[in-house]
Amino acid sequence: MDRLDYTKGIVERLRAVEQLLDAHPEWVGRFCFVQIAAPSRSAIERYRRFAEEVNEVADAINARFSAPGRSAVCLRVSHHSPREIFTYYRGADLCFVSSLHDGMNLVAKEFVAARDDEAGVLLLSLFAGASRELPEALVVNPTTPKSARPRCTGRSP
């Protein structure tokens, strides 16, 4: 859930999904990344170009990694009602707020508020103001180069 805004890290988030599926092809057909992006400032050329870029990246990922009847990326560029958004939050196993620069980011707080079942994981950019208010979240730097990230084996220690 984000405004379709270049400060939200949407392209970087999509590239992370691409890297995940590239490194772990066993997730193809079993994993779907849902990106809800409310149109924002569409009269401004930079935002129109950004929207085109997001669509192109999502289409390229789906061309590589979708399985029959299952998309790897479900991009929803439209406004959604609070009830619809709540349904997405409740159905998600993970919410990744990957803001590159953000004052607060209410998405993080909305996800936590929607999850009264205490399920789901909040992965939060250290550049979102909410990272200082939600210490239970897993805080990450979304700009860390792939080569500097710890290797995940998928096994418990």
C-alpha positions in Angstrom: 0.0 0.0 0.0 1.6 3.2 -1.1 1.0 6.3 -3.2 2.6 5.8 -6.6 5.5 7.9 -5.6 9.2 7.5 -6.4 10.1 8.2 -2.7 8.3 5.0 -1.6 10.9 2.5 -2.9 8.4 0.7 -5.1 10.8 -0.1 -7.9 13.4 -1.3 -5.4 10.8 -3.5 -3.7 9.9 -5.0 -7.1 13.6 -5.7 -7.8 13.8 -7.4 -4.4 11.0 -9.7 -5.4 12.8 -10.4 -8.7 16.0 -11.3 -6.8 14.1 -13.5 -4.4 12.5 -15.5 -7.2 15.7 -15.6 -9.2 17.6 -17.0 -6.1 14.7 -19.3 -5.1 12.8 -20.6 -8.1 10.9 -23.0 -5.9 8.8 -20.0 -4.9 7.6 -19.4 -8.4 3.8 -20.1 -8.5 3.7 -20.2 -4.7 4.5 -16.6 -4.0 2.6 -13.5 -5.1 3.7 -10.0 -4.3 0.7 -7.6 -4.1 1.6 -3.9 -4.7 -1.3 -1.5 -4.2 -0.3 1.9 -5.5 -2.8 4.8 -5.3 -2.3 7.1 -8.2 -0.5 10.3 -7.1 0.2 13.6 -8.9 -0.5 12.1 -12.3 -0.5 15.5 -13.9 3.2 15.9 -13.2 5.4 14.4 -15.9 8.0 12.9 -13.5 5.2 10.9 -11.8 3.7 9.7 -15.1 7.2 8.5 -16.1 7.6 6.8 -12.8 4.2 5.0 -13.1 5.3 3.7 -16.6 8.6 2.5 -15.0 6.7 0.6 -12.3 4.4 -1.0 -14.8 7.3 -2.0 -17.0 9.3 -3.6 -14.1 6.2 -5.5 -12.9 5.5 -6.8 -16.4 9.1 -7.9 -16.9 9.0 -9.8 -13.6 5.7 -11.5 -14.5 7.1 -12.4 -17.9 10.0 -14.2 -16.2 8.4 -15.7 -13.1 4.6 -16.2 -13.5 3.3 -19.7 -13.4 0.1 -20.8 -15.2 -2.8 -18.9 -13.6 -0.4 -17.3 -11.0 1.3 -13.9 -11.3 4.5 -13.2 -9.4 3.5 -9.5 -9.0 0.0 -8.3 -8.7 0.1 -4.5 -9.3 -3.0 -2.7 -8.4 -2.8 1.0 -9.4 -6.0 2.4 -8.2 -7.6 3.9 -5.1 -9.0 1.3 -2.7 -11.6 1.6 0.1 -10.5 1.3 3.7 -12.4 -2.1 3.8 -10.4 -3.4 0.8 -7.1 -2.3 2.2 -7.9 -3.9 5.6 -8.6 -7.2 3.7 -5.2 -7.0 2.0 -3.5 -6.3 5.3 -5.3 -9.3 7.0 -4.4 -11.6 4.1 -0.7 -10.7 4.0 2.0 -12.8 5.6 4.4 -9.9 5.3 4.2 -6.1 4.9 7.4 -4.5 3.6 7.5 -0.7 4.0 10.6 0.1 1.9 10.5 3.9 1.9 13.7 5.7 0.8 12.7 8.9 2.5 9.5 9.3 4.5 8.4 11.2 7.5 6.2 8.6 9.2 4.5 6.1 6.8 1.1 5.3 8.1 1.0 2.0 6.1 3.2 0.4 8.8 0.8 1.5 11.6 -2.3 0.5 9.6 -0.8 -3.0 9.0 -0.1 -3.4 12.7 -3.6 -2.2 13.6 -5.3 -4.5 11.2 -3.4 -7.6 12.6 -5.2 -8.2 15.8 -4.5 -11.9 15.2 -0.8 -11.2 16.0 0.2 -12.8 12.7 2.2 -11.3 9.8 5.6 -9.7 9.8 6.3 -6.0 9.4 9.6 -5.4 7.5 10.3 -1.7 7.8 12.8 0.7 6.2 15.0 2.5 8.6 14.2 5.6 6.5 10.5 5.5 7.5 9.8 7.5 10.7 7.7 4.7 11.9 10.9 2.6 12.4 11.5 4.6 15.5 8.0 4.0 16.9 7.6 0.3 16.1 10.5 -1.5 17.7 8.9 -4.9 17.1 9.2 -4.5 13.4 12.2 -5.9 11.5 14.1 -2.8 10.5 16.2 -2.9 7.3 18.1 -0.6 5.0 16.5 -1.0 1.6 19.5 0.5 -0.2 22.0 -2.2 1.1 23.7 -3.7 -2.0 22.9 -7.4 -2.6 26.6 -8.3 -2.1 26.5 -6.8 1.5 23.4 -8.6 2.6 23.6 -11.7 4.9 23.0 -14.9 3.0 19.7 -16.6 3.9 19.9 -20.3 3.7 16.2 -20.9 4.4 17.1 -23.1 7.3 16.8 -22.5 11.0 20.1 -22.3 13.0 
